[in-house]
Short mmCIF file of C-alpha atoms in Angstrom, two decimals:
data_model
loop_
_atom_site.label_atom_id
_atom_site.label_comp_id
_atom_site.label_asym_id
_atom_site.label_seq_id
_atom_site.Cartn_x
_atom_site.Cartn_y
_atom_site.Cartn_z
CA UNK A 1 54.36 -85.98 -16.01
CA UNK A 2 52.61 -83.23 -13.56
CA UNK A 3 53.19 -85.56 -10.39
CA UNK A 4 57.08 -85.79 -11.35
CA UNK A 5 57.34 -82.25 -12.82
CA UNK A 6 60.16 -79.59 -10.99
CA UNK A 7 57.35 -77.66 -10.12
CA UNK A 8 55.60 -79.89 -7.78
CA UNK A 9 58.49 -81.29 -6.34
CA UNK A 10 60.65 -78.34 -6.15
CA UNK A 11 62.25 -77.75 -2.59
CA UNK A 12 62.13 -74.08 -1.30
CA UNK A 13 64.41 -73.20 2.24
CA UNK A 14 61.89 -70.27 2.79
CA UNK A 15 59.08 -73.27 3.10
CA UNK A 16 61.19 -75.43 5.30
CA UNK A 17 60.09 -73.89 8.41
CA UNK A 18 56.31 -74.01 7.83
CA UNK A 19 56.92 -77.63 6.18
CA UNK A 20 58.29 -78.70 9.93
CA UNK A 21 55.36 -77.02 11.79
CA UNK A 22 52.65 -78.32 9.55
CA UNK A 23 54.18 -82.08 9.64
CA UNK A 24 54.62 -81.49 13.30
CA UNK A 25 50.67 -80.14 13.09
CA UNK A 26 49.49 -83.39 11.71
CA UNK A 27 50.91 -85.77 14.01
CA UNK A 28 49.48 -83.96 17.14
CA UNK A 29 46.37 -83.96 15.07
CA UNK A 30 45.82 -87.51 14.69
CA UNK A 31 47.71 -88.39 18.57
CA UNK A 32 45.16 -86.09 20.26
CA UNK A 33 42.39 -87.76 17.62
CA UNK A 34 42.79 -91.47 18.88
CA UNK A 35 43.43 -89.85 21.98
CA UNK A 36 39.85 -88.28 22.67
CA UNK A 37 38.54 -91.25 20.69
CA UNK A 38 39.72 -94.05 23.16
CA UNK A 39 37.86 -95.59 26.06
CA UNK A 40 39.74 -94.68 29.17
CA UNK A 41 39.84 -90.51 27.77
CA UNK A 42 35.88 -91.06 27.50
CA UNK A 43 35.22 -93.03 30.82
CA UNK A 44 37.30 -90.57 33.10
CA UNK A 45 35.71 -87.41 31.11
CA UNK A 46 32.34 -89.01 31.98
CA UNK A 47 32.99 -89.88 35.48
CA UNK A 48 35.01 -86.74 36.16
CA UNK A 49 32.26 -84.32 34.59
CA UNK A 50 29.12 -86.26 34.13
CA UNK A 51 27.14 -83.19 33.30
CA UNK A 52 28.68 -82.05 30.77
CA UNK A 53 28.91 -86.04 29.18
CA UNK A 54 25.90 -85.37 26.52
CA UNK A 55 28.14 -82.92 24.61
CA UNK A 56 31.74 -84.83 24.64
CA UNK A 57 30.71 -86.26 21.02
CA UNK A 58 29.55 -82.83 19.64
CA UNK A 59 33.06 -81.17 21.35
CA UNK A 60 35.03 -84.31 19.48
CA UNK A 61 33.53 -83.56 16.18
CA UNK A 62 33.99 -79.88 16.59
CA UNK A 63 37.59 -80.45 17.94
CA UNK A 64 37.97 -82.61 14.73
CA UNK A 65 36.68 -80.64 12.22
CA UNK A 66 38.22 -77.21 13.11
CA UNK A 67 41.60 -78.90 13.44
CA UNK A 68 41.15 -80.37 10.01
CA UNK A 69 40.35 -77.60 8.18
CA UNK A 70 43.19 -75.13 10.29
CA UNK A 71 45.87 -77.95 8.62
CA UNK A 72 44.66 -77.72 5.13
CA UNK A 73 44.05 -74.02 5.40
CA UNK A 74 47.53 -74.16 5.30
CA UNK A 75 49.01 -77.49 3.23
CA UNK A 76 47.00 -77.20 0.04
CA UNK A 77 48.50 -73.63 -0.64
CA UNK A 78 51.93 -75.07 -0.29
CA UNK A 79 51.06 -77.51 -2.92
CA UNK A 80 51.02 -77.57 -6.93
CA UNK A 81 48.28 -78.30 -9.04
CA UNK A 82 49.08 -81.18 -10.84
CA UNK A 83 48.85 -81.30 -15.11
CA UNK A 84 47.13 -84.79 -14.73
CA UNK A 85 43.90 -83.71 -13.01
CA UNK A 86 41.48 -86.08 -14.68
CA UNK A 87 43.06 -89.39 -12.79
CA UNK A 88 43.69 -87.23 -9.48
CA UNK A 89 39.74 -86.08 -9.36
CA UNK A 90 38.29 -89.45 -10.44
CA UNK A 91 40.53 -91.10 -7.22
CA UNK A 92 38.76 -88.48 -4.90
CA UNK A 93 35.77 -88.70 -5.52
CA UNK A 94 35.60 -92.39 -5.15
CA UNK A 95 37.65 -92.15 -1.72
CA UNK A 96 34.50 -89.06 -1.21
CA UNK A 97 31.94 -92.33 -2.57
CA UNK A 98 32.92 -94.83 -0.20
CA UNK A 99 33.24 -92.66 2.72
CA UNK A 100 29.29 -91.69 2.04
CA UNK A 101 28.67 -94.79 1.61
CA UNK A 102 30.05 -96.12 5.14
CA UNK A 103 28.61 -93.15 6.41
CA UNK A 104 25.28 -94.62 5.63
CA UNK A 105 25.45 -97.20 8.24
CA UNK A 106 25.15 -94.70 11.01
CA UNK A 107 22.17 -92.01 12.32
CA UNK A 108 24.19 -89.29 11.48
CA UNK A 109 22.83 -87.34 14.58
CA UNK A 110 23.95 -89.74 16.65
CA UNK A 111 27.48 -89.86 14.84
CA UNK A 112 27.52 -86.04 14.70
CA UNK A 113 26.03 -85.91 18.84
CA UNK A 114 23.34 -83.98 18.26
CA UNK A 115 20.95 -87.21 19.69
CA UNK A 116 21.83 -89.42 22.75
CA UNK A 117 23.66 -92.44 21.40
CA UNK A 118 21.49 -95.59 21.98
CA UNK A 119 23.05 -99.22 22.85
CA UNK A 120 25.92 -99.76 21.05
CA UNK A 121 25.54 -102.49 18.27
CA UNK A 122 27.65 -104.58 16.07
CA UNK A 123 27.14 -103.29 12.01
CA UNK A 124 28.00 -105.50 9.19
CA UNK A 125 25.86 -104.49 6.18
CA UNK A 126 26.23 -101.80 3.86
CA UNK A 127 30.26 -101.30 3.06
CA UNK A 128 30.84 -103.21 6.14
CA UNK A 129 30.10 -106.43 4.46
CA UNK A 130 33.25 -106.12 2.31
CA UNK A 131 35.77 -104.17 4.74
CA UNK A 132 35.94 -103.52 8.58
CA UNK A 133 36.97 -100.05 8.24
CA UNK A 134 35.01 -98.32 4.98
CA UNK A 135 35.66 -95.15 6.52
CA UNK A 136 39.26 -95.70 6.61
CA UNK A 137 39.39 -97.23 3.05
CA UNK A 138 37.75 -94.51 1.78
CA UNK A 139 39.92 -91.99 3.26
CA UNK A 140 43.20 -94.28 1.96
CA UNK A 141 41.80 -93.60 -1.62
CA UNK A 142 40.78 -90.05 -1.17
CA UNK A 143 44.23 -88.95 0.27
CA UNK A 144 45.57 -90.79 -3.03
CA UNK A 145 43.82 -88.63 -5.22
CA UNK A 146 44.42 -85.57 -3.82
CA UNK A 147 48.38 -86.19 -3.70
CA UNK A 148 47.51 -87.02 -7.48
CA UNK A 149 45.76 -83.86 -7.81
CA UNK A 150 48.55 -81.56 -5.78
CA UNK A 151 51.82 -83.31 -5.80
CA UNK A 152 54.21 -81.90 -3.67
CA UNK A 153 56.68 -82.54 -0.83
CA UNK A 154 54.33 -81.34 1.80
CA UNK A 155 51.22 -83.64 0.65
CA UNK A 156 53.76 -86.74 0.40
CA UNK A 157 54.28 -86.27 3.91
CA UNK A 158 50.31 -85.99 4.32
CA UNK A 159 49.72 -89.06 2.95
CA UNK A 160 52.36 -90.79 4.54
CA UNK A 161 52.01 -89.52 8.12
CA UNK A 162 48.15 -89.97 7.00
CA UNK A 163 48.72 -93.74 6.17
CA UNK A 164 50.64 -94.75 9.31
CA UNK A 165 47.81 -93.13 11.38
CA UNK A 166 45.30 -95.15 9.39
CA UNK A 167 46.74 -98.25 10.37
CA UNK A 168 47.75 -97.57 14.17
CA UNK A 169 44.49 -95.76 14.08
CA UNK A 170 42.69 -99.25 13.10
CA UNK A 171 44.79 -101.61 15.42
CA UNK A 172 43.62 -99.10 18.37
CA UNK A 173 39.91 -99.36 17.00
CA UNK A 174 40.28 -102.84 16.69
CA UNK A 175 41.33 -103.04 20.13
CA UNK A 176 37.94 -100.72 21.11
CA UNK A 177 35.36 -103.25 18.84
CA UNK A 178 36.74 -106.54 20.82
CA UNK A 179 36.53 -104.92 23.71
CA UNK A 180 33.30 -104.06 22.94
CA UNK A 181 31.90 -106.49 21.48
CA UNK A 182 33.97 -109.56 22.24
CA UNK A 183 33.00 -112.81 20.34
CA UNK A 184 30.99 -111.45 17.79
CA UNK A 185 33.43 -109.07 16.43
CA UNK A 186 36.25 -111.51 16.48
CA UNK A 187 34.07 -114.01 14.44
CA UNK A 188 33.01 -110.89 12.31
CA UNK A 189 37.09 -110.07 11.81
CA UNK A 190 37.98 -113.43 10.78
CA UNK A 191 35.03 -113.12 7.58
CA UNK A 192 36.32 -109.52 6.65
CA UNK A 193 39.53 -108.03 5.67
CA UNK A 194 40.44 -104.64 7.93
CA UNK A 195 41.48 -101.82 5.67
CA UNK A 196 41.32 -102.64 1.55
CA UNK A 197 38.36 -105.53 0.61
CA UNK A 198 39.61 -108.61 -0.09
CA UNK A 199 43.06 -107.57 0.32
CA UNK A 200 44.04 -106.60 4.02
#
């Protein structure tokens, strides 16, 4: 009843405005996010300012983070808390699982670029075995519970802006990995689904 109820989906003109900025927030955040993430922004930074190549990971992560918590500083407030918590805070913290989970396939200091990343290899084990994108699939089911948690106009648009970018987000990796990796990731692909286990 809470994810229906007038409350959460009540429209407000006064919010309309900050609604439009905060949507338009979210799609430069995830443009400029596959953006700084592709191959061709990385190769010219690094041939363009080699010195300062050691720190473009940490400067991505920062960029990310900050960014990320600048948007929800101002979406959650816009949203209602939702009567039917239980389901909504189950959802999340089994998106919050599997992204730990996926996370553990990595040396975090690496991920994070606080140690020079070492050849780049192929990993399927862990969550990997079951989907090509954990971190993805967890973030489709944490984004689920938090609309579930805090239904409003605002975080529908979150989750759907935040669902189209997940799967442009994965062609454009998937794009990256063959590239990368060539054979073996195409043989990999053809064994496990992209985005949901089993599924897709």
């Amino acid at each position: 009843m809470g994810i229906f109820s007038q409350k959460g989906f009540s429209f407000d003109k006064n919010r309309t405005r900050m609604h439009g900025f905060l949507i338009s927030g979210w799609l430069f955040y995830f443009f400029l996010h596959s953006l700084l993430a592709s191959l061709k922004v990385k190769k010219y930074f690094s041939e363009t300012f080699p010195g300062l190549n050691p720190y473009y990971r940490i400067a991505y992560n920062v960029i990310a983070i900050v960014g990320l918590g600048i948007l929800l500083t101002f979406t959650l407030p816009l949203a209602s808390l939702s009567v039917d918590t239980f389901i909504g805070s189950v959802i999340t913290g089994i998106g919050l699982l599997f992204i730990v989970l996926a996370f553990r396939a990595f040396n975090l200091r690496e991920f994070l670029g606080f140690q020079t990343e070492t050849k780049s290899e192929l990993v399927v084990t862990g969550m990997y075995r079951f989907v090509r994108h954990p971190l993805y699939f967890g973030t489709i089911i944490l984004i689920a519970g938090l609309y579930l948690l805090m239904p409003s106009h605002m975080m529908l648009s979150v989750l759907v802006i935040s669902y189209v970018y997940i799967w442009i987000g994965s062609r454009l990796e998937e794009r990256k990995l063959r590239a990368l990796f060539g054979e073996s990731y195409t043989t990999y692909a053809k064994k496990v689904k992209s985005l949901i286990p089993y599924i897709y």
